[in-house]
mmCIF file of C-alpha atoms in Angstrom:
data_model
loop_
_atom_site.group_PDB
_atom_site.id
_atom_site.type_symbol
_atom_site.label_atom_id
_atom_site.label_comp_id
_atom_site.label_asym_id
_atom_site.label_seq_id
_atom_site.Cartn_x
_atom_site.Cartn_y
_atom_site.Cartn_z
ATOM 1 C CA MET A 1 97.730 60.194 96.413
ATOM 2 C CA PRO A 2 100.543 61.949 98.319
ATOM 3 C CA TYR A 3 98.281 63.544 100.912
ATOM 4 C CA ILE A 4 96.464 61.873 103.810
ATOM 5 C CA ALA A 5 92.697 61.820 103.267
ATOM 6 C CA LYS A 6 90.074 61.740 106.006
ATOM 7 C CA THR A 7 86.392 62.547 106.395
ATOM 8 C CA ILE A 8 84.658 64.564 109.101
ATOM 9 C CA THR A 9 80.863 64.565 109.202
ATOM 10 C CA SER A 10 79.852 66.130 112.506
ATOM 11 C CA PRO A 11 79.784 69.890 113.257
ATOM 12 C CA HIS A 12 80.517 68.912 116.864
ATOM 13 C CA ASN A 13 83.841 67.313 115.993
ATOM 14 C CA ASP A 14 86.661 68.811 118.103
ATOM 15 C CA GLU A 15 88.755 69.562 115.014
ATOM 16 C CA VAL A 16 85.852 71.442 113.421
ATOM 17 C CA LYS A 17 85.360 73.461 116.608
ATOM 18 C CA ALA A 18 89.074 74.312 116.680
ATOM 19 C CA LEU A 19 88.959 75.351 113.014
ATOM 20 C CA ALA A 20 85.991 77.644 113.696
ATOM 21 C CA ARG A 21 87.966 79.323 116.491
ATOM 22 C CA LEU A 22 90.927 79.832 114.162
ATOM 23 C CA VAL A 23 88.683 81.519 111.602
ATOM 24 C CA GLN A 24 87.102 83.772 114.212
ATOM 25 C CA TYR A 25 89.806 84.681 116.736
ATOM 26 C CA SER A 26 93.232 86.208 116.143
ATOM 27 C CA ARG A 27 94.473 85.024 119.541
ATOM 28 C CA ASP A 28 93.916 81.397 118.506
ATOM 29 C CA ARG A 29 95.686 81.943 115.177
ATOM 30 C CA ARG A 30 98.636 83.568 116.918
ATOM 31 C CA LYS A 31 98.794 80.841 119.543
ATOM 32 C CA GLU A 32 98.893 78.144 116.860
ATOM 33 C CA GLY A 33 101.138 80.216 114.574
ATOM 34 C CA VAL A 34 98.861 79.791 111.567
ATOM 35 C CA MET A 35 96.733 81.684 109.090
ATOM 36 C CA VAL A 36 93.481 80.436 107.566
ATOM 37 C CA LEU A 37 93.225 80.617 103.776
ATOM 38 C CA GLU A 38 89.679 80.612 102.411
ATOM 39 C CA GLY A 39 89.219 79.476 98.834
ATOM 40 C CA ILE A 40 91.234 78.126 95.926
ATOM 41 C CA HIS A 41 92.883 81.442 94.984
ATOM 42 C CA LEU A 42 94.663 82.008 98.305
ATOM 43 C CA ALA A 43 95.692 78.374 98.694
ATOM 44 C CA ASP A 44 97.098 78.409 95.156
ATOM 45 C CA ALA A 45 98.971 81.688 95.787
ATOM 46 C CA CYS A 46 100.506 80.176 98.910
ATOM 47 C CA LEU A 47 101.738 77.095 97.049
ATOM 48 C CA LEU A 48 103.089 79.148 94.140
ATOM 49 C CA ALA A 49 105.128 81.211 96.614
ATOM 50 C CA GLY A 50 106.621 78.082 98.148
ATOM 51 C CA GLY A 51 104.416 78.164 101.225
ATOM 52 C CA ALA A 52 103.198 75.122 103.124
ATOM 53 C CA LEU A 53 99.644 73.833 103.465
ATOM 54 C CA PRO A 54 99.889 71.137 106.129
ATOM 55 C CA ARG A 55 96.110 70.892 106.545
ATOM 56 C CA VAL A 56 93.247 71.400 104.087
ATOM 57 C CA TYR A 57 89.508 71.226 104.758
ATOM 58 C CA LEU A 58 87.608 70.403 101.592
ATOM 59 C CA ASN A 59 83.972 71.212 100.880
ATOM 60 C CA GLU A 60 82.391 67.915 99.845
ATOM 61 C CA ALA A 61 80.012 69.726 97.479
ATOM 62 C CA THR A 62 82.872 71.180 95.403
ATOM 63 C CA ALA A 63 85.373 68.325 95.684
ATOM 64 C CA GLY A 64 84.798 67.306 92.086
ATOM 65 C CA LYS A 65 85.784 70.654 90.566
ATOM 66 C CA GLU A 66 88.762 70.537 88.209
ATOM 67 C CA GLU A 67 90.601 73.387 89.928
ATOM 68 C CA VAL A 68 90.204 71.634 93.280
ATOM 69 C CA GLY A 69 91.679 68.455 91.863
ATOM 70 C CA ASP A 70 94.578 70.393 90.338
ATOM 71 C CA LEU A 71 95.405 71.970 93.701
ATOM 72 C CA LEU A 72 95.148 68.673 95.585
ATOM 73 C CA ALA A 73 97.543 67.104 93.094
ATOM 74 C CA ARG A 74 100.173 69.698 94.014
ATOM 75 C CA LEU A 75 99.995 69.190 97.764
ATOM 76 C CA PRO A 76 103.166 67.847 99.382
ATOM 77 C CA ASP A 77 103.469 64.450 100.994
ATOM 78 C CA GLY A 78 102.042 64.321 104.488
ATOM 79 C CA CYS A 79 99.424 67.029 104.019
ATOM 80 C CA VAL A 80 96.120 66.087 105.655
ATOM 81 C CA VAL A 81 92.990 66.711 103.574
ATOM 82 C CA ALA A 82 89.744 66.437 105.523
ATOM 83 C CA THR A 83 86.499 66.396 103.550
ATOM 84 C CA LEU A 84 83.543 68.062 105.273
ATOM 85 C CA PRO A 85 79.856 68.286 104.290
ATOM 86 C CA GLU A 86 78.901 71.694 102.922
ATOM 87 C CA SER A 87 76.607 72.247 105.920
ATOM 88 C CA VAL A 88 79.573 71.871 108.273
ATOM 89 C CA MET A 89 81.814 74.108 106.146
ATOM 90 C CA ALA A 90 79.085 76.761 106.224
ATOM 91 C CA LYS A 91 79.227 76.833 110.033
ATOM 92 C CA VAL A 92 82.999 77.328 110.018
ATOM 93 C CA THR A 93 83.658 79.808 107.219
ATOM 94 C CA GLY A 94 83.570 83.576 107.568
ATOM 95 C CA LEU A 95 82.047 83.844 104.080
ATOM 96 C CA ALA A 96 78.353 84.190 103.271
ATOM 97 C CA CYS A 97 78.579 80.898 101.372
ATOM 98 C CA ALA A 98 81.009 78.078 101.961
ATOM 99 C CA GLY A 99 83.875 78.083 99.476
ATOM 100 C CA GLU A 100 85.747 75.164 97.976
ATOM 101 C CA LEU A 101 88.142 74.777 100.861
ATOM 102 C CA LEU A 102 89.867 76.168 103.923
ATOM 103 C CA ALA A 103 93.594 75.640 104.397
ATOM 104 C CA LEU A 104 95.961 76.233 107.285
ATOM 105 C CA SER A 105 99.417 77.629 106.625
ATOM 106 C CA PRO A 106 102.192 78.714 109.033
ATOM 107 C CA ARG A 107 102.480 82.445 109.688
ATOM 108 C CA PRO A 108 105.691 83.534 107.926
ATOM 109 C CA GLN A 109 108.741 84.800 109.780
ATOM 110 C CA PRO A 110 110.387 87.235 107.344
ATOM 111 C CA ASP A 111 114.062 88.100 107.262
ATOM 112 C CA THR A 112 115.243 91.628 108.025
ATOM 113 C CA PRO A 113 115.196 93.616 104.762
ATOM 114 C CA PRO A 114 118.250 95.353 103.302
ATOM 115 C CA ALA A 115 118.827 98.801 104.817
ATOM 116 C CA GLN A 116 118.081 100.545 101.515
ATOM 117 C CA ALA A 117 114.977 98.570 100.598
ATOM 118 C CA PRO A 118 111.889 100.757 100.106
ATOM 119 C CA ARG A 119 109.169 100.058 102.607
ATOM 120 C CA VAL A 120 105.734 100.887 103.953
ATOM 121 C CA LEU A 121 105.113 101.512 107.652
ATOM 122 C CA LEU A 122 101.543 101.240 108.919
ATOM 123 C CA GLU A 123 100.444 102.600 112.269
ATOM 124 C CA ASP A 124 97.285 101.208 113.880
ATOM 125 C CA ILE A 125 95.374 100.451 110.666
ATOM 126 C CA GLN A 126 92.081 98.972 111.857
ATOM 127 C CA ASP A 127 89.987 98.174 108.796
ATOM 128 C CA PRO A 128 90.760 94.765 107.238
ATOM 129 C CA GLY A 129 89.770 95.977 103.780
ATOM 130 C CA ASN A 130 92.101 98.954 104.024
ATOM 131 C CA LEU A 131 94.994 96.818 105.189
ATOM 132 C CA GLY A 132 94.491 94.182 102.508
ATOM 133 C CA THR A 133 94.259 96.836 99.806
ATOM 134 C CA ILE A 134 97.478 98.512 100.975
ATOM 135 C CA LEU A 135 99.272 95.170 100.873
ATOM 136 C CA ARG A 136 97.951 94.501 97.374
ATOM 137 C CA SER A 137 99.094 97.926 96.183
ATOM 138 C CA ALA A 138 102.539 97.515 97.775
ATOM 139 C CA ALA A 139 103.045 94.157 96.075
ATOM 140 C CA ALA A 140 101.891 95.545 92.729
ATOM 141 C CA ALA A 141 104.177 98.577 93.074
ATOM 142 C CA GLY A 142 107.227 96.463 93.917
ATOM 143 C CA VAL A 143 107.612 97.607 97.533
ATOM 144 C CA TYR A 144 108.025 94.304 99.308
ATOM 145 C CA ASP A 145 108.584 95.198 102.966
ATOM 146 C CA VAL A 146 105.639 96.233 105.113
ATOM 147 C CA PHE A 147 105.963 96.985 108.824
ATOM 148 C CA LEU A 148 102.879 96.994 111.042
ATOM 149 C CA SER A 149 102.524 98.430 114.525
ATOM 150 C CA LYS A 150 101.103 96.305 117.312
ATOM 151 C CA GLY A 151 97.860 98.271 117.064
ATOM 152 C CA CYS A 152 97.073 97.106 113.523
ATOM 153 C CA VAL A 153 94.327 94.592 112.837
ATOM 154 C CA ASP A 154 95.638 91.034 112.451
ATOM 155 C CA VAL A 155 97.310 91.108 109.039
ATOM 156 C CA PHE A 156 96.775 87.366 108.624
ATOM 157 C CA SER A 157 93.073 87.404 109.463
ATOM 158 C CA PRO A 158 90.817 85.801 106.836
ATOM 159 C CA LYS A 159 89.307 89.201 105.958
ATOM 160 C CA VAL A 160 92.695 90.836 105.341
ATOM 161 C CA LEU A 161 93.895 87.811 103.398
ATOM 162 C CA ARG A 162 90.848 87.978 101.138
ATOM 163 C CA ALA A 163 91.292 91.710 100.576
ATOM 164 C CA GLY A 164 94.989 91.183 99.810
ATOM 165 C CA MET A 165 94.149 88.722 97.000
ATOM 166 C CA GLY A 166 97.419 86.821 97.429
ATOM 167 C CA ALA A 167 99.649 89.860 98.055
ATOM 168 C CA HIS A 168 100.685 88.436 101.429
ATOM 169 C CA PHE A 169 102.751 85.803 99.650
ATOM 170 C CA ALA A 170 104.691 88.358 97.601
ATOM 171 C CA LEU A 171 105.667 90.502 100.601
ATOM 172 C CA ARG A 172 107.841 90.429 103.685
ATOM 173 C CA ILE A 173 105.319 91.352 106.376
ATOM 174 C CA HIS A 174 106.779 92.419 109.704
ATOM 175 C CA GLU A 175 104.199 92.252 112.493
ATOM 176 C CA HIS A 176 104.247 94.064 115.846
ATOM 177 C CA ALA A 177 107.064 96.301 114.645
ATOM 178 C CA ASP A 178 108.442 99.186 116.677
ATOM 179 C CA LEU A 179 107.909 101.801 113.982
ATOM 180 C CA THR A 180 109.946 104.421 115.814
ATOM 181 C CA ALA A 181 112.937 102.090 115.935
ATOM 182 C CA GLU A 182 112.433 101.005 112.313
ATOM 183 C CA LEU A 183 112.471 104.602 111.098
ATOM 184 C CA GLY A 184 115.552 105.234 113.218
ATOM 185 C CA HIS A 185 117.385 102.377 111.488
ATOM 186 C CA PHE A 186 116.267 103.271 107.988
ATOM 187 C CA SER A 187 118.881 105.167 106.005
ATOM 188 C CA GLY A 188 116.646 106.441 103.202
ATOM 189 C CA ARG A 189 114.076 109.251 103.050
ATOM 190 C CA LYS A 190 111.179 109.060 105.487
ATOM 191 C CA LEU A 191 107.914 110.461 104.162
ATOM 192 C CA VAL A 192 104.820 110.746 106.332
ATOM 193 C CA THR A 193 101.371 111.568 104.999
ATOM 194 C CA HIS A 194 99.938 114.538 106.873
ATOM 195 C CA LEU A 195 97.767 117.489 105.910
ATOM 196 C CA GLU A 196 99.301 120.187 108.100
ATOM 197 C CA GLY A 197 102.728 121.624 107.305
ATOM 198 C CA SER A 198 103.053 119.332 104.301
ATOM 199 C CA SER A 199 104.143 119.659 100.690
ATOM 200 C CA SER A 200 102.812 118.013 97.554
ATOM 201 C CA LEU A 201 103.673 114.380 96.977
ATOM 202 C CA TYR A 202 104.508 115.257 93.375
ATOM 203 C CA GLY A 203 107.346 117.560 94.387
ATOM 204 C CA HIS A 204 109.379 114.806 96.024
ATOM 205 C CA ASP A 205 111.939 112.448 94.526
ATOM 206 C CA LEU A 206 110.643 108.959 95.315
ATOM 207 C CA SER A 207 113.005 107.025 93.083
ATOM 208 C CA GLY A 208 115.556 106.096 95.737
ATOM 209 C CA ALA A 209 115.305 104.426 99.125
ATOM 210 C CA VAL A 210 112.067 105.696 100.632
ATOM 211 C CA ALA A 211 109.836 104.769 103.557
ATOM 212 C CA PHE A 212 106.167 105.742 103.384
ATOM 213 C CA VAL A 213 104.357 106.078 106.709
ATOM 214 C CA PHE A 214 100.555 105.842 106.860
ATOM 215 C CA GLY A 215 98.484 106.220 110.002
ATOM 216 C CA ASN A 216 95.242 105.177 111.611
ATOM 217 C CA GLU A 217 92.025 105.852 109.698
ATOM 218 C CA GLY A 218 90.812 108.389 112.258
ATOM 219 C CA ALA A 219 93.837 109.605 114.197
ATOM 220 C CA GLY A 220 96.403 109.661 111.404
ATOM 221 C CA VAL A 221 100.128 109.362 112.102
ATOM 222 C CA SER A 222 101.254 109.842 115.718
ATOM 223 C CA ALA A 223 103.360 112.797 116.829
ATOM 224 C CA ARG A 224 106.393 110.610 117.548
ATOM 225 C CA LEU A 225 106.497 109.313 113.971
ATOM 226 C CA LEU A 226 105.817 112.756 112.530
ATOM 227 C CA ALA A 227 108.871 113.999 114.437
ATOM 228 C CA GLN A 228 111.068 111.474 112.612
ATOM 229 C CA ALA A 229 109.908 112.400 109.122
ATOM 230 C CA ASP A 230 112.226 113.970 106.582
ATOM 231 C CA ALA A 231 109.108 115.425 104.988
ATOM 232 C CA ARG A 232 105.368 115.582 105.477
ATOM 233 C CA ILE A 233 103.558 114.928 102.246
ATOM 234 C CA ARG A 234 100.014 115.399 101.004
ATOM 235 C CA ILE A 235 98.170 114.404 97.847
ATOM 236 C CA PRO A 236 96.789 117.494 96.087
ATOM 237 C CA MET A 237 92.985 117.336 95.866
ATOM 238 C CA PRO A 238 91.479 120.131 93.764
ATOM 239 C CA GLY A 239 88.014 118.637 94.075
ATOM 240 C CA HIS A 240 85.502 118.610 96.919
ATOM 241 C CA ALA A 241 87.018 116.192 99.437
ATOM 242 C CA GLU A 242 88.918 116.784 102.651
ATOM 243 C CA SER A 243 90.974 113.622 102.511
ATOM 244 C CA LEU A 244 91.373 110.208 100.901
ATOM 245 C CA ASN A 245 90.798 106.817 102.432
ATOM 246 C CA VAL A 246 94.165 105.562 103.761
ATOM 247 C CA ALA A 247 94.254 102.666 101.299
ATOM 248 C CA MET A 248 93.619 105.014 98.380
ATOM 249 C CA ALA A 249 96.247 107.445 99.650
ATOM 250 C CA ALA A 250 98.820 104.671 99.990
ATOM 251 C CA THR A 251 98.064 103.471 96.465
ATOM 252 C CA VAL A 252 98.524 106.957 95.002
ATOM 253 C CA CYS A 253 101.867 107.390 96.794
ATOM 254 C CA LEU A 254 103.177 103.968 95.806
ATOM 255 C CA PHE A 255 102.283 104.392 92.165
ATOM 256 C CA GLU A 256 103.709 107.888 91.985
ATOM 257 C CA ARG A 257 106.982 106.175 92.885
ATOM 258 C CA VAL A 258 106.369 103.676 90.056
ATOM 259 C CA ARG A 259 105.682 106.555 87.660
ATOM 260 C CA GLN A 260 108.931 108.285 88.587
ATOM 261 C CA LEU A 261 110.937 105.079 88.178
ATOM 262 C CA GLU A 262 109.321 104.473 84.764
ATOM 263 C CA THR A 263 110.161 108.029 83.702
ATOM 264 C CA ILE A 264 113.803 107.575 84.686
ATOM 265 C CA ALA A 265 114.000 104.198 82.907
ATOM 266 C CA SER A 266 112.426 105.532 79.697
ATOM 267 C CA SER A 267 114.777 108.504 79.612
ATOM 268 C CA GLY A 268 117.821 106.262 79.949
ATOM 269 C CA GLN A 269 118.912 107.814 83.232
ATOM 270 C CA GLY A 270 118.498 104.636 85.255
#
């Protein structure tokens, strides 16, 4: 057994109280430099991406599951695995029902991306589900750099991690970014979603170096970022809707880029 096993039985244990604070409060996660992974899927995605799991909290009721045993067998030497009663796990988790485990992993510190790398810039996205979905779409579309303004919800919160379904571990996520400065440094085309003074998404060449900018759910993209755009783009909507949810809009834009790249590849132009 390469990991260090221990048992915690009391909900009043100091370590359990600290874990509950990490699940609930972003300030505690930032202070400790960690993220909390809830469930087998996220812990497995972290390990597959080469991430570290220095501490795992195991639900005693599910400890005998085969997939739990498989994950424990892959933990590195020195990892601490604490087994907790299901009643204690239920008090800690943010889920309706306690999952198989909770794991702590260091918040990543990504390298600066190449100047021509396509990217997504997010300004003050507040809904965890929206943010996680955007990350999942970016990873699926092969756009691996995501920059988030200081006003965004904590990208490594348990809710965003669950919505991202492992996408966090495929991306370079740049927190608390100065989006104005990032756009100033970027040498490719800068496209901002905006309804007024905009042109159709489908009329733009997205195959090269491109930065997509998406704004807050209510306020949209700020004037200072709009001023830096090479183009304002909109998604044509012939039906009865004024706008799309920001996560849906981001997904449409990202996969229009995929479509254009596929068209170029199939025609032999790439």
